[in-house]
PDB file of C-alpha atoms in Angstrom:
ATOM      1  CA  MET A   1      -0.343   0.160   0.123  1.00  0.00           C
ATOM      2  CA  SER A   2       1.640   3.210  -1.509  1.00  0.00           C
ATOM      3  CA  ALA A   3       2.023   6.730  -0.464  1.00  0.00           C
ATOM      4  CA  SER A   4       1.994   9.279  -3.243  1.00  0.00           C
ATOM      5  CA  SER A   5       4.819  11.862  -4.125  1.00  0.00           C
ATOM      6  CA  SER A   6       5.174  14.515  -6.799  1.00  0.00           C
ATOM      7  CA  ILE A   7       7.575  13.878  -9.455  1.00  0.00           C
ATOM      8  CA  ALA A   8      10.888  15.822 -10.236  1.00  0.00           C
ATOM      9  CA  ALA A   9      12.003  16.497 -13.783  1.00  0.00           C
ATOM     10  CA  PRO A  10      14.373  13.279 -14.504  1.00  0.00           C
ATOM     11  CA  VAL A  11      17.849  12.793 -15.347  1.00  0.00           C
ATOM     12  CA  PRO A  12      19.303  10.973 -18.169  1.00  0.00           C
ATOM     13  CA  LEU A  13      21.164   7.733 -16.979  1.00  0.00           C
ATOM     14  CA  GLY A  14      24.831   7.644 -18.537  1.00  0.00           C
ATOM     15  CA  ALA A  15      24.679   4.255 -19.874  1.00  0.00           C
ATOM     16  CA  PRO A  16      21.718   1.775 -21.232  1.00  0.00           C
ATOM     17  CA  ARG A  17      23.567  -0.809 -19.669  1.00  0.00           C
ATOM     18  CA  ARG A  18      23.275   0.721 -16.277  1.00  0.00           C
ATOM     19  CA  ALA A  19      19.922   1.083 -16.340  1.00  0.00           C
ATOM     20  CA  TRP A  20      19.080  -2.084 -14.100  1.00  0.00           C
ATOM     21  CA  LEU A  21      20.953  -0.226 -11.327  1.00  0.00           C
ATOM     22  CA  THR A  22      18.223   2.107 -11.024  1.00  0.00           C
ATOM     23  CA  ASP A  23      15.493  -0.427 -11.932  1.00  0.00           C
ATOM     24  CA  LEU A  24      16.362  -2.627  -9.274  1.00  0.00           C
ATOM     25  CA  PRO A  25      15.842  -0.767  -6.228  1.00  0.00           C
ATOM     26  CA  VAL A  26      12.336   0.373  -8.219  1.00  0.00           C
ATOM     27  CA  LEU A  27      11.318  -3.210  -8.395  1.00  0.00           C
ATOM     28  CA  LEU A  28      12.043  -3.826  -5.101  1.00  0.00           C
ATOM     29  CA  VAL A  29       9.302  -0.685  -4.215  1.00  0.00           C
ATOM     30  CA  ALA A  30       7.061  -2.665  -6.388  1.00  0.00           C
ATOM     31  CA  LEU A  31       7.390  -5.606  -4.433  1.00  0.00           C
ATOM     32  CA  VAL A  32       7.227  -4.470  -0.813  1.00  0.00           C
ATOM     33  CA  TRP A  33       4.112  -2.610  -1.832  1.00  0.00           C
ATOM     34  CA  GLY A  34       2.831  -5.923  -3.368  1.00  0.00           C
ATOM     35  CA  SER A  35       3.438  -7.781  -0.406  1.00  0.00           C
ATOM     36  CA  SER A  36       2.214  -5.046   2.124  1.00  0.00           C
ATOM     37  CA  TYR A  37      -1.515  -6.231   1.843  1.00  0.00           C
ATOM     38  CA  LEU A  38      -0.412  -9.494   2.728  1.00  0.00           C
ATOM     39  CA  ALA A  39       1.623  -7.632   6.210  1.00  0.00           C
ATOM     40  CA  ALA A  40      -1.561  -5.393   6.842  1.00  0.00           C
ATOM     41  CA  LYS A  41      -3.604  -8.559   6.602  1.00  0.00           C
ATOM     42  CA  GLY A  42      -1.198 -10.447   9.267  1.00  0.00           C
ATOM     43  CA  ILE A  43      -1.185  -7.714  12.110  1.00  0.00           C
ATOM     44  CA  THR A  44      -4.818  -6.377  11.453  1.00  0.00           C
ATOM     45  CA  THR A  45      -8.399  -7.162  12.342  1.00  0.00           C
ATOM     46  CA  GLY A  46     -11.602  -5.022  11.975  1.00  0.00           C
ATOM     47  CA  HIS A  47     -10.992  -4.334  15.819  1.00  0.00           C
ATOM     48  CA  THR A  48      -7.412  -2.694  15.154  1.00  0.00           C
ATOM     49  CA  VAL A  49      -7.569  -1.186  12.074  1.00  0.00           C
ATOM     50  CA  ILE A  50      -7.543   2.501  13.655  1.00  0.00           C
ATOM     51  CA  ALA A  51      -4.938   1.571  15.905  1.00  0.00           C
ATOM     52  CA  VAL A  52      -2.601  -0.259  13.501  1.00  0.00           C
ATOM     53  CA  LEU A  53      -2.410   3.284  11.093  1.00  0.00           C
ATOM     54  CA  VAL A  54      -1.701   5.371  14.096  1.00  0.00           C
ATOM     55  CA  LEU A  55       1.209   3.140  14.932  1.00  0.00           C
ATOM     56  CA  ARG A  56       2.423   2.278  11.364  1.00  0.00           C
ATOM     57  CA  PHE A  57       2.964   6.714  10.341  1.00  0.00           C
ATOM     58  CA  ALA A  58       3.876   7.226  13.749  1.00  0.00           C
ATOM     59  CA  VAL A  59       6.785   5.074  13.444  1.00  0.00           C
ATOM     60  CA  VAL A  60       8.100   7.115  10.280  1.00  0.00           C
ATOM     61  CA  LEU A  61       6.917  10.555  10.854  1.00  0.00           C
ATOM     62  CA  PRO A  62       9.574  11.519  13.288  1.00  0.00           C
ATOM     63  CA  VAL A  63      12.305  10.454  10.353  1.00  0.00           C
ATOM     64  CA  LEU A  64      10.841  12.326   7.998  1.00  0.00           C
ATOM     65  CA  VAL A  65      10.091  15.609   9.928  1.00  0.00           C
ATOM     66  CA  ALA A  66      14.265  15.482  11.172  1.00  0.00           C
ATOM     67  CA  ALA A  67      15.228  14.905   7.453  1.00  0.00           C
ATOM     68  CA  GLY A  68      13.361  17.548   5.797  1.00  0.00           C
ATOM     69  CA  TRP A  69      12.460  19.879   9.002  1.00  0.00           C
ATOM     70  CA  SER A  70      14.385  23.198   7.068  1.00  0.00           C
ATOM     71  CA  ARG A  71      12.272  22.806   4.039  1.00  0.00           C
ATOM     72  CA  LEU A  72       9.142  22.163   5.893  1.00  0.00           C
ATOM     73  CA  ARG A  73       9.632  25.352   7.961  1.00  0.00           C
ATOM     74  CA  ALA A  74       9.908  27.061   4.298  1.00  0.00           C
ATOM     75  CA  LEU A  75       6.627  26.053   3.136  1.00  0.00           C
ATOM     76  CA  SER A  76       4.057  29.202   2.877  1.00  0.00           C
ATOM     77  CA  ALA A  77       0.636  28.931   4.246  1.00  0.00           C
ATOM     78  CA  ALA A  78      -1.001  27.743   1.334  1.00  0.00           C
ATOM     79  CA  GLN A  79       1.422  25.146   0.182  1.00  0.00           C
ATOM     80  CA  TRP A  80       0.566  23.636   4.150  1.00  0.00           C
ATOM     81  CA  ARG A  81      -3.059  24.086   3.422  1.00  0.00           C
ATOM     82  CA  GLY A  82      -2.676  22.147   0.016  1.00  0.00           C
ATOM     83  CA  ALA A  83      -0.329  19.366   1.575  1.00  0.00           C
ATOM     84  CA  ALA A  84      -2.744  19.034   4.582  1.00  0.00           C
ATOM     85  CA  THR A  85      -5.962  18.716   2.210  1.00  0.00           C
ATOM     86  CA  LEU A  86      -4.114  16.149   0.234  1.00  0.00           C
ATOM     87  CA  GLY A  87      -3.522  14.192   3.926  1.00  0.00           C
ATOM     88  CA  LEU A  88      -7.178  14.396   4.317  1.00  0.00           C
ATOM     89  CA  ILE A  89      -7.867  12.356   1.264  1.00  0.00           C
ATOM     90  CA  LEU A  90      -4.737  10.108   1.908  1.00  0.00           C
ATOM     91  CA  SER A  91      -6.266   9.023   5.283  1.00  0.00           C
ATOM     92  CA  GLY A  92      -9.293   8.187   2.820  1.00  0.00           C
ATOM     93  CA  ILE A  93      -7.037   5.630   1.346  1.00  0.00           C
ATOM     94  CA  PHE A  94      -5.458   4.166   3.678  1.00  0.00           C
ATOM     95  CA  LEU A  95      -8.727   3.587   5.615  1.00  0.00           C
ATOM     96  CA  LEU A  96     -10.359   1.992   2.816  1.00  0.00           C
ATOM     97  CA  GLU A  97      -7.333   0.005   2.012  1.00  0.00           C
ATOM     98  CA  THR A  98      -6.994  -1.358   5.431  1.00  0.00           C
ATOM     99  CA  TYR A  99     -10.787  -2.310   6.187  1.00  0.00           C
ATOM    100  CA  GLY A 100     -10.468  -3.643   2.667  1.00  0.00           C
ATOM    101  CA  VAL A 101      -7.773  -6.017   2.921  1.00  0.00           C
ATOM    102  CA  VAL A 102      -9.233  -7.171   6.405  1.00  0.00           C
ATOM    103  CA  HIS A 103     -11.969  -8.595   4.741  1.00  0.00           C
ATOM    104  CA  THR A 104     -10.608  -9.816   1.474  1.00  0.00           C
ATOM    105  CA  SER A 105      -7.824 -11.625   0.055  1.00  0.00           C
ATOM    106  CA  ALA A 106      -4.137 -10.271  -0.324  1.00  0.00           C
ATOM    107  CA  THR A 107      -4.158 -11.403  -4.174  1.00  0.00           C
ATOM    108  CA  ASN A 108      -7.635  -9.590  -4.526  1.00  0.00           C
ATOM    109  CA  ALA A 109      -6.564  -6.410  -2.635  1.00  0.00           C
ATOM    110  CA  GLY A 110      -3.619  -5.664  -4.931  1.00  0.00           C
ATOM    111  CA  LEU A 111      -5.332  -6.550  -8.292  1.00  0.00           C
ATOM    112  CA  ILE A 112      -8.177  -4.692  -7.525  1.00  0.00           C
ATOM    113  CA  ILE A 113      -6.398  -1.608  -6.792  1.00  0.00           C
ATOM    114  CA  SER A 114      -4.158  -1.764  -9.403  1.00  0.00           C
ATOM    115  CA  LEU A 115      -7.387  -0.485 -11.623  1.00  0.00           C
ATOM    116  CA  THR A 116      -6.415   3.002 -10.118  1.00  0.00           C
ATOM    117  CA  MET A 117      -4.274   3.191 -13.230  1.00  0.00           C
ATOM    118  CA  ILE A 118      -7.342   2.676 -15.326  1.00  0.00           C
ATOM    119  CA  PHE A 119      -9.721   5.146 -13.597  1.00  0.00           C
ATOM    120  CA  THR A 120      -7.296   7.985 -13.478  1.00  0.00           C
ATOM    121  CA  PRO A 121      -7.300   8.541 -17.124  1.00  0.00           C
ATOM    122  CA  PHE A 122     -10.914   8.296 -17.012  1.00  0.00           C
ATOM    123  CA  ALA A 123     -11.038  11.022 -14.357  1.00  0.00           C
ATOM    124  CA  GLU A 124      -8.969  12.966 -16.188  1.00  0.00           C
ATOM    125  CA  ALA A 125     -10.651  13.064 -19.583  1.00  0.00           C
ATOM    126  CA  ALA A 126     -13.736  14.162 -17.646  1.00  0.00           C
ATOM    127  CA  VAL A 127     -12.273  17.059 -15.891  1.00  0.00           C
ATOM    128  CA  THR A 128     -10.689  17.935 -19.472  1.00  0.00           C
ATOM    129  CA  ARG A 129     -13.444  16.893 -21.415  1.00  0.00           C
ATOM    130  CA  THR A 130     -11.506  14.876 -23.980  1.00  0.00           C
ATOM    131  CA  LEU A 131     -11.995  11.057 -24.818  1.00  0.00           C
ATOM    132  CA  PRO A 132      -9.566   8.898 -24.138  1.00  0.00           C
ATOM    133  CA  PRO A 133      -8.169   6.781 -26.858  1.00  0.00           C
ATOM    134  CA  ARG A 134     -10.144   3.502 -28.659  1.00  0.00           C
ATOM    135  CA  ALA A 135      -7.277   1.315 -27.305  1.00  0.00           C
ATOM    136  CA  PHE A 136      -7.545   2.530 -23.496  1.00  0.00           C
ATOM    137  CA  LEU A 137     -11.153   2.087 -23.589  1.00  0.00           C
ATOM    138  CA  ALA A 138     -10.588  -1.525 -24.654  1.00  0.00           C
ATOM    139  CA  ALA A 139      -8.135  -1.743 -22.054  1.00  0.00           C
ATOM    140  CA  ALA A 140     -10.371  -0.566 -19.340  1.00  0.00           C
ATOM    141  CA  ALA A 141     -12.979  -3.082 -20.266  1.00  0.00           C
ATOM    142  CA  LEU A 142     -10.616  -5.994 -20.122  1.00  0.00           C
ATOM    143  CA  SER A 143      -9.678  -4.991 -16.767  1.00  0.00           C
ATOM    144  CA  VAL A 144     -12.986  -4.569 -15.362  1.00  0.00           C
ATOM    145  CA  ALA A 145     -13.668  -7.959 -16.951  1.00  0.00           C
ATOM    146  CA  GLY A 146     -11.038  -9.430 -14.994  1.00  0.00           C
ATOM    147  CA  VAL A 147     -12.027  -7.779 -11.727  1.00  0.00           C
ATOM    148  CA  VAL A 148     -15.420  -9.226 -11.983  1.00  0.00           C
ATOM    149  CA  LEU A 149     -13.628 -12.649 -13.056  1.00  0.00           C
ATOM    150  CA  LEU A 150     -11.094 -12.245  -9.755  1.00  0.00           C
ATOM    151  CA  THR A 151     -13.850 -11.702  -6.777  1.00  0.00           C
ATOM    152  CA  GLN A 152     -16.100 -14.316  -7.728  1.00  0.00           C
ATOM    153  CA  GLY A 153     -13.892 -17.061  -6.623  1.00  0.00           C
ATOM    154  CA  GLY A 154     -15.547 -20.798  -7.351  1.00  0.00           C
ATOM    155  CA  GLY A 155     -18.429 -19.114  -8.941  1.00  0.00           C
ATOM    156  CA  PHE A 156     -20.552 -16.039  -9.651  1.00  0.00           C
ATOM    157  CA  THR A 157     -21.310 -14.744  -6.258  1.00  0.00           C
ATOM    158  CA  THR A 158     -21.681 -11.259  -4.534  1.00  0.00           C
ATOM    159  CA  PRO A 159     -18.322  -9.533  -4.088  1.00  0.00           C
ATOM    160  CA  SER A 160     -17.068  -9.358  -0.693  1.00  0.00           C
ATOM    161  CA  PRO A 161     -17.177  -6.446   1.584  1.00  0.00           C
ATOM    162  CA  GLY A 162     -13.340  -6.447   1.528  1.00  0.00           C
ATOM    163  CA  ASP A 163     -13.476  -6.398  -2.582  1.00  0.00           C
ATOM    164  CA  LEU A 164     -15.942  -3.031  -2.843  1.00  0.00           C
ATOM    165  CA  LEU A 165     -13.663  -1.359  -0.132  1.00  0.00           C
ATOM    166  CA  MET A 166     -10.700  -1.719  -2.441  1.00  0.00           C
ATOM    167  CA  LEU A 167     -12.660  -0.724  -5.402  1.00  0.00           C
ATOM    168  CA  LEU A 168     -13.291   2.388  -3.476  1.00  0.00           C
ATOM    169  CA  ALA A 169      -9.963   2.626  -2.375  1.00  0.00           C
ATOM    170  CA  ALA A 170      -8.764   2.712  -6.241  1.00  0.00           C
ATOM    171  CA  LEU A 171     -11.320   5.334  -6.822  1.00  0.00           C
ATOM    172  CA  ALA A 172      -9.915   7.446  -3.522  1.00  0.00           C
ATOM    173  CA  ARG A 173      -6.393   6.825  -5.105  1.00  0.00           C
ATOM    174  CA  THR A 174      -7.682   8.113  -8.367  1.00  0.00           C
ATOM    175  CA  VAL A 175      -9.099  11.629  -6.540  1.00  0.00           C
ATOM    176  CA  HIS A 176      -5.744  11.911  -4.748  1.00  0.00           C
ATOM    177  CA  VAL A 177      -3.962  12.126  -7.957  1.00  0.00           C
ATOM    178  CA  LEU A 178      -6.132  14.427  -9.718  1.00  0.00           C
ATOM    179  CA  ALA A 179      -6.086  16.639  -6.648  1.00  0.00           C
ATOM    180  CA  MET A 180      -2.255  16.638  -6.459  1.00  0.00           C
ATOM    181  CA  SER A 181      -2.424  17.659 -10.305  1.00  0.00           C
ATOM    182  CA  ARG A 182      -5.264  20.359  -9.364  1.00  0.00           C
ATOM    183  CA  ILE A 183      -4.013  22.218  -6.012  1.00  0.00           C
ATOM    184  CA  LYS A 184      -1.439  24.865  -7.564  1.00  0.00           C
ATOM    185  CA  ALA A 185       0.233  25.419  -4.231  1.00  0.00           C
ATOM    186  CA  VAL A 186       1.500  22.110  -3.800  1.00  0.00           C
ATOM    187  CA  ARG A 187       3.211  22.243  -7.335  1.00  0.00           C
ATOM    188  CA  SER A 188       6.017  24.187  -5.958  1.00  0.00           C
ATOM    189  CA  ALA A 189       6.637  22.156  -2.749  1.00  0.00           C
ATOM    190  CA  ASP A 190       9.238  19.586  -2.607  1.00  0.00           C
ATOM    191  CA  SER A 191       8.611  16.147  -2.500  1.00  0.00           C
ATOM    192  CA  LEU A 192       9.844  15.340   1.123  1.00  0.00           C
ATOM    193  CA  SER A 193       8.012  18.083   2.208  1.00  0.00           C
ATOM    194  CA  LEU A 194       4.525  17.558   0.517  1.00  0.00           C
ATOM    195  CA  THR A 195       4.594  13.737   1.827  1.00  0.00           C
ATOM    196  CA  THR A 196       5.618  14.758   5.409  1.00  0.00           C
ATOM    197  CA  VAL A 197       2.612  16.937   5.856  1.00  0.00           C
ATOM    198  CA  GLN A 198       0.362  14.503   4.107  1.00  0.00           C
ATOM    199  CA  LEU A 199       1.381  11.763   6.354  1.00  0.00           C
ATOM    200  CA  GLY A 200       1.022  13.971   9.448  1.00  0.00           C
ATOM    201  CA  SER A 201      -2.478  15.412   8.528  1.00  0.00           C
ATOM    202  CA  ALA A 202      -3.274  11.282   7.977  1.00  0.00           C
ATOM    203  CA  VAL A 203      -1.774  10.391  11.551  1.00  0.00           C
ATOM    204  CA  ALA A 204      -3.853  13.443  12.975  1.00  0.00           C
ATOM    205  CA  VAL A 205      -7.027  11.890  11.462  1.00  0.00           C
ATOM    206  CA  PHE A 206      -6.115   8.476  12.515  1.00  0.00           C
ATOM    207  CA  ALA A 207      -5.660   9.723  16.223  1.00  0.00           C
ATOM    208  CA  VAL A 208      -8.890  11.529  16.083  1.00  0.00           C
ATOM    209  CA  ILE A 209     -10.880   8.571  15.496  1.00  0.00           C
ATOM    210  CA  ALA A 210      -9.066   6.115  17.949  1.00  0.00           C
ATOM    211  CA  ALA A 211      -9.973   8.721  20.439  1.00  0.00           C
ATOM    212  CA  LEU A 212     -13.737   8.308  19.787  1.00  0.00           C
ATOM    213  CA  PRO A 213     -16.005   5.712  21.195  1.00  0.00           C
ATOM    214  CA  GLY A 214     -16.687   2.418  19.944  1.00  0.00           C
ATOM    215  CA  THR A 215     -13.797   2.532  16.795  1.00  0.00           C
ATOM    216  CA  GLY A 216     -11.761  -0.213  17.985  1.00  0.00           C
ATOM    217  CA  ALA A 217      -8.397  -0.921  20.353  1.00  0.00           C
ATOM    218  CA  SER A 218      -6.195   1.949  21.432  1.00  0.00           C
ATOM    219  CA  PRO A 219      -2.961   2.302  19.466  1.00  0.00           C
ATOM    220  CA  TRP A 220      -1.192   2.292  23.155  1.00  0.00           C
ATOM    221  CA  THR A 221      -3.269  -1.441  23.875  1.00  0.00           C
ATOM    222  CA  VAL A 222      -2.323  -3.061  20.478  1.00  0.00           C
ATOM    223  CA  ALA A 223       1.238  -1.942  20.892  1.00  0.00           C
ATOM    224  CA  LEU A 224       1.289  -3.791  24.331  1.00  0.00           C
ATOM    225  CA  ASP A 225      -0.540  -6.516  23.021  1.00  0.00           C
ATOM    226  CA  PHE A 226       2.008  -6.762  19.756  1.00  0.00           C
ATOM    227  CA  GLY A 227       4.590  -9.706  19.730  1.00  0.00           C
ATOM    228  CA  PRO A 228       7.945 -10.106  18.150  1.00  0.00           C
ATOM    229  CA  ARG A 229       5.619 -10.926  14.639  1.00  0.00           C
ATOM    230  CA  GLU A 230       3.507  -8.132  14.554  1.00  0.00           C
ATOM    231  CA  TRP A 231       6.085  -5.621  15.352  1.00  0.00           C
ATOM    232  CA  ALA A 232       8.029  -7.160  12.569  1.00  0.00           C
ATOM    233  CA  GLY A 233       5.484  -6.642  10.310  1.00  0.00           C
ATOM    234  CA  LEU A 234       4.547  -3.083  11.561  1.00  0.00           C
ATOM    235  CA  LEU A 235       8.236  -2.346  10.739  1.00  0.00           C
ATOM    236  CA  PHE A 236       8.054  -3.627   7.512  1.00  0.00           C
ATOM    237  CA  LEU A 237       5.106  -1.485   6.471  1.00  0.00           C
ATOM    238  CA  SER A 238       6.322   1.587   7.944  1.00  0.00           C
ATOM    239  CA  VAL A 239      10.404   1.346   7.297  1.00  0.00           C
ATOM    240  CA  PHE A 240      10.206  -0.356   3.820  1.00  0.00           C
ATOM    241  CA  CYS A 241       6.389   0.300   2.486  1.00  0.00           C
ATOM    242  CA  THR A 242       6.531   4.009   3.249  1.00  0.00           C
ATOM    243  CA  LEU A 243       9.980   5.254   3.951  1.00  0.00           C
ATOM    244  CA  PHE A 244      12.369   3.263   1.947  1.00  0.00           C
ATOM    245  CA  ALA A 245       9.582   3.402  -1.145  1.00  0.00           C
ATOM    246  CA  PHE A 246       9.137   7.057  -1.014  1.00  0.00           C
ATOM    247  CA  PHE A 247      13.333   7.543  -1.206  1.00  0.00           C
ATOM    248  CA  VAL A 248      13.716   5.226  -3.941  1.00  0.00           C
ATOM    249  CA  GLN A 249      11.035   6.898  -6.022  1.00  0.00           C
ATOM    250  CA  MET A 250      12.706  10.563  -5.367  1.00  0.00           C
ATOM    251  CA  TRP A 251      15.806   9.062  -6.042  1.00  0.00           C
ATOM    252  CA  ALA A 252      14.885   6.936  -9.060  1.00  0.00           C
ATOM    253  CA  VAL A 253      12.972   9.775 -10.985  1.00  0.00           C
ATOM    254  CA  ARG A 254      15.872  11.507 -10.940  1.00  0.00           C
ATOM    255  CA  ARG A 255      18.014   9.221 -12.815  1.00  0.00           C
ATOM    256  CA  THR A 256      15.178   7.818 -15.344  1.00  0.00           C
ATOM    257  CA  SER A 257      12.086   8.858 -16.548  1.00  0.00           C
ATOM    258  CA  PRO A 258       8.808   8.676 -14.722  1.00  0.00           C
ATOM    259  CA  SER A 259       7.316   6.405 -17.598  1.00  0.00           C
ATOM    260  CA  ARG A 260      10.114   4.192 -16.969  1.00  0.00           C
ATOM    261  CA  VAL A 261       9.499   4.219 -12.866  1.00  0.00           C
ATOM    262  CA  SER A 262       5.645   4.105 -13.527  1.00  0.00           C
ATOM    263  CA  LEU A 263       6.068   0.972 -15.648  1.00  0.00           C
ATOM    264  CA  LEU A 264       8.087  -1.007 -13.058  1.00  0.00           C
ATOM    265  CA  LEU A 265       5.749  -0.024  -9.992  1.00  0.00           C
ATOM    266  CA  GLY A 266       2.940  -1.148 -12.073  1.00  0.00           C
ATOM    267  CA  THR A 267       3.839  -4.655 -11.403  1.00  0.00           C
ATOM    268  CA  GLU A 268       2.913  -4.227  -7.784  1.00  0.00           C
ATOM    269  CA  PRO A 269      -0.091  -6.115  -8.457  1.00  0.00           C
ATOM    270  CA  LEU A 270       1.649  -9.230  -9.405  1.00  0.00           C
ATOM    271  CA  TRP A 271       3.791  -9.136  -6.650  1.00  0.00           C
ATOM    272  CA  ALA A 272       0.327  -8.762  -4.498  1.00  0.00           C
ATOM    273  CA  ALA A 273      -1.081 -11.658  -6.096  1.00  0.00           C
ATOM    274  CA  ALA A 274       2.366 -13.700  -6.049  1.00  0.00           C
ATOM    275  CA  ALA A 275       2.472 -13.257  -2.149  1.00  0.00           C
ATOM    276  CA  GLY A 276      -1.279 -14.219  -1.635  1.00  0.00           C
ATOM    277  CA  ILE A 277      -0.586 -17.360  -3.109  1.00  0.00           C
ATOM    278  CA  ALA A 278       2.539 -18.354  -2.304  1.00  0.00           C
ATOM    279  CA  LEU A 279       2.415 -17.463   1.061  1.00  0.00           C
ATOM    280  CA  ALA A 280      -1.087 -17.002   2.329  1.00  0.00           C
ATOM    281  CA  GLY A 281      -2.306 -19.805   0.564  1.00  0.00           C
ATOM    282  CA  ASP A 282      -4.947 -17.925  -1.685  1.00  0.00           C
ATOM    283  CA  ARG A 283      -6.395 -20.320  -4.118  1.00  0.00           C
ATOM    284  CA  PRO A 284      -8.200 -17.815  -6.798  1.00  0.00           C
ATOM    285  CA  GLY A 285      -9.586 -20.740  -8.923  1.00  0.00           C
ATOM    286  CA  ALA A 286      -9.581 -21.037 -12.510  1.00  0.00           C
ATOM    287  CA  LEU A 287     -11.673 -17.996 -13.407  1.00  0.00           C
ATOM    288  CA  GLY A 288      -9.956 -16.221 -10.544  1.00  0.00           C
ATOM    289  CA  LEU A 289      -6.640 -16.852 -12.535  1.00  0.00           C
ATOM    290  CA  VAL A 290      -8.077 -15.639 -15.806  1.00  0.00           C
ATOM    291  CA  GLY A 291      -9.414 -12.621 -14.062  1.00  0.00           C
ATOM    292  CA  ALA A 292      -6.150 -12.085 -12.429  1.00  0.00           C
ATOM    293  CA  VAL A 293      -4.106 -12.203 -15.889  1.00  0.00           C
ATOM    294  CA  LEU A 294      -7.091 -10.122 -17.423  1.00  0.00           C
ATOM    295  CA  VAL A 295      -6.326  -7.331 -14.868  1.00  0.00           C
ATOM    296  CA  LEU A 296      -2.399  -7.751 -15.281  1.00  0.00           C
ATOM    297  CA  ALA A 297      -2.939  -7.429 -19.160  1.00  0.00           C
ATOM    298  CA  GLY A 298      -5.514  -4.481 -18.989  1.00  0.00           C
ATOM    299  CA  THR A 299      -3.838  -2.121 -16.651  1.00  0.00           C
ATOM    300  CA  SER A 300      -0.146  -2.467 -18.702  1.00  0.00           C
ATOM    301  CA  TRP A 301      -2.123  -1.965 -21.846  1.00  0.00           C
ATOM    302  CA  GLY A 302      -4.075   0.967 -20.618  1.00  0.00           C
ATOM    303  CA  ARG A 303      -0.864   2.516 -19.282  1.00  0.00           C
ATOM    304  CA  ARG A 304       0.947   2.459 -22.393  1.00  0.00           C
ATOM    305  CA  ALA A 305      -2.338   3.838 -24.546  1.00  0.00           C
ATOM    306  CA  ALA A 306      -2.735   6.742 -22.060  1.00  0.00           C
ATOM    307  CA  ASP A 307       1.220   7.012 -22.492  1.00  0.00           C
ATOM    308  CA  ASP A 308       0.941   6.805 -26.218  1.00  0.00           C
ATOM    309  CA  ASP A 309      -2.109   9.155 -26.176  1.00  0.00           C
ATOM    310  CA  ALA A 310      -0.043  12.133 -23.835  1.00  0.00           C
ATOM    311  CA  ARG A 311       2.898  11.845 -26.199  1.00  0.00           C
TER     312      ARG A 311
END
């Protein structure tokens, strides 16, 4: 489960044969994001979602604040407001994703959330009032058909609540991407400061919800109940899926193209499916496997069609 960041202008790599030196860390980010659904599922229940979210981001936030303190102080009031608004949207994304993954399989979660790559160009087309290319429409239809098959398991039944929550999370990710591109104040903010304020705003939302009665166990109680396995899972989500992933993105987009980074990060649902099948024993069945292939093919085709149209 990933956190968004703005993209700086790329600096070309020197030699093509060294491209793998940049590609490998980005692929590692896609891998840890894909496995994050399984990690979150392993340490979270419906009663501890809010507490786990508070702990996950409270662990990493001080590191981000310390690393970018001088740049945080340089943000204007408008930039703070814009980044905080994005943080409110981000909190909704993580709430939907975490509750969703509790109530569905890690495989389904990773593949359904990949529909963000299809939803975003559609949303952009609605805002700009321009039709997507026909190839993109065909790719979108392929992805939707894949999700229908994927969520049915052994037969055509009603999708689970978790599947629907992950679908809403994909829509929320789309809103977040569009908001980042349309809130003028944040365009000039550096990536570190923008992400720090967003995560801080999200933690504030989670802390307020955790203080309300009937919202589950408190972060303090959950922290005391965690054993070594749970703390390892939480640190994996905090350090690798948030801190490591963020800094690799910042590093990679300055050494290669954003399109290349996007293509590599687009393998996230593949890793999610692999982790779910290999480690969690997910058995999507024949229809589910066909659906997974269609989702992967559709999102990859749709991304290429959108990139071709932009060029």
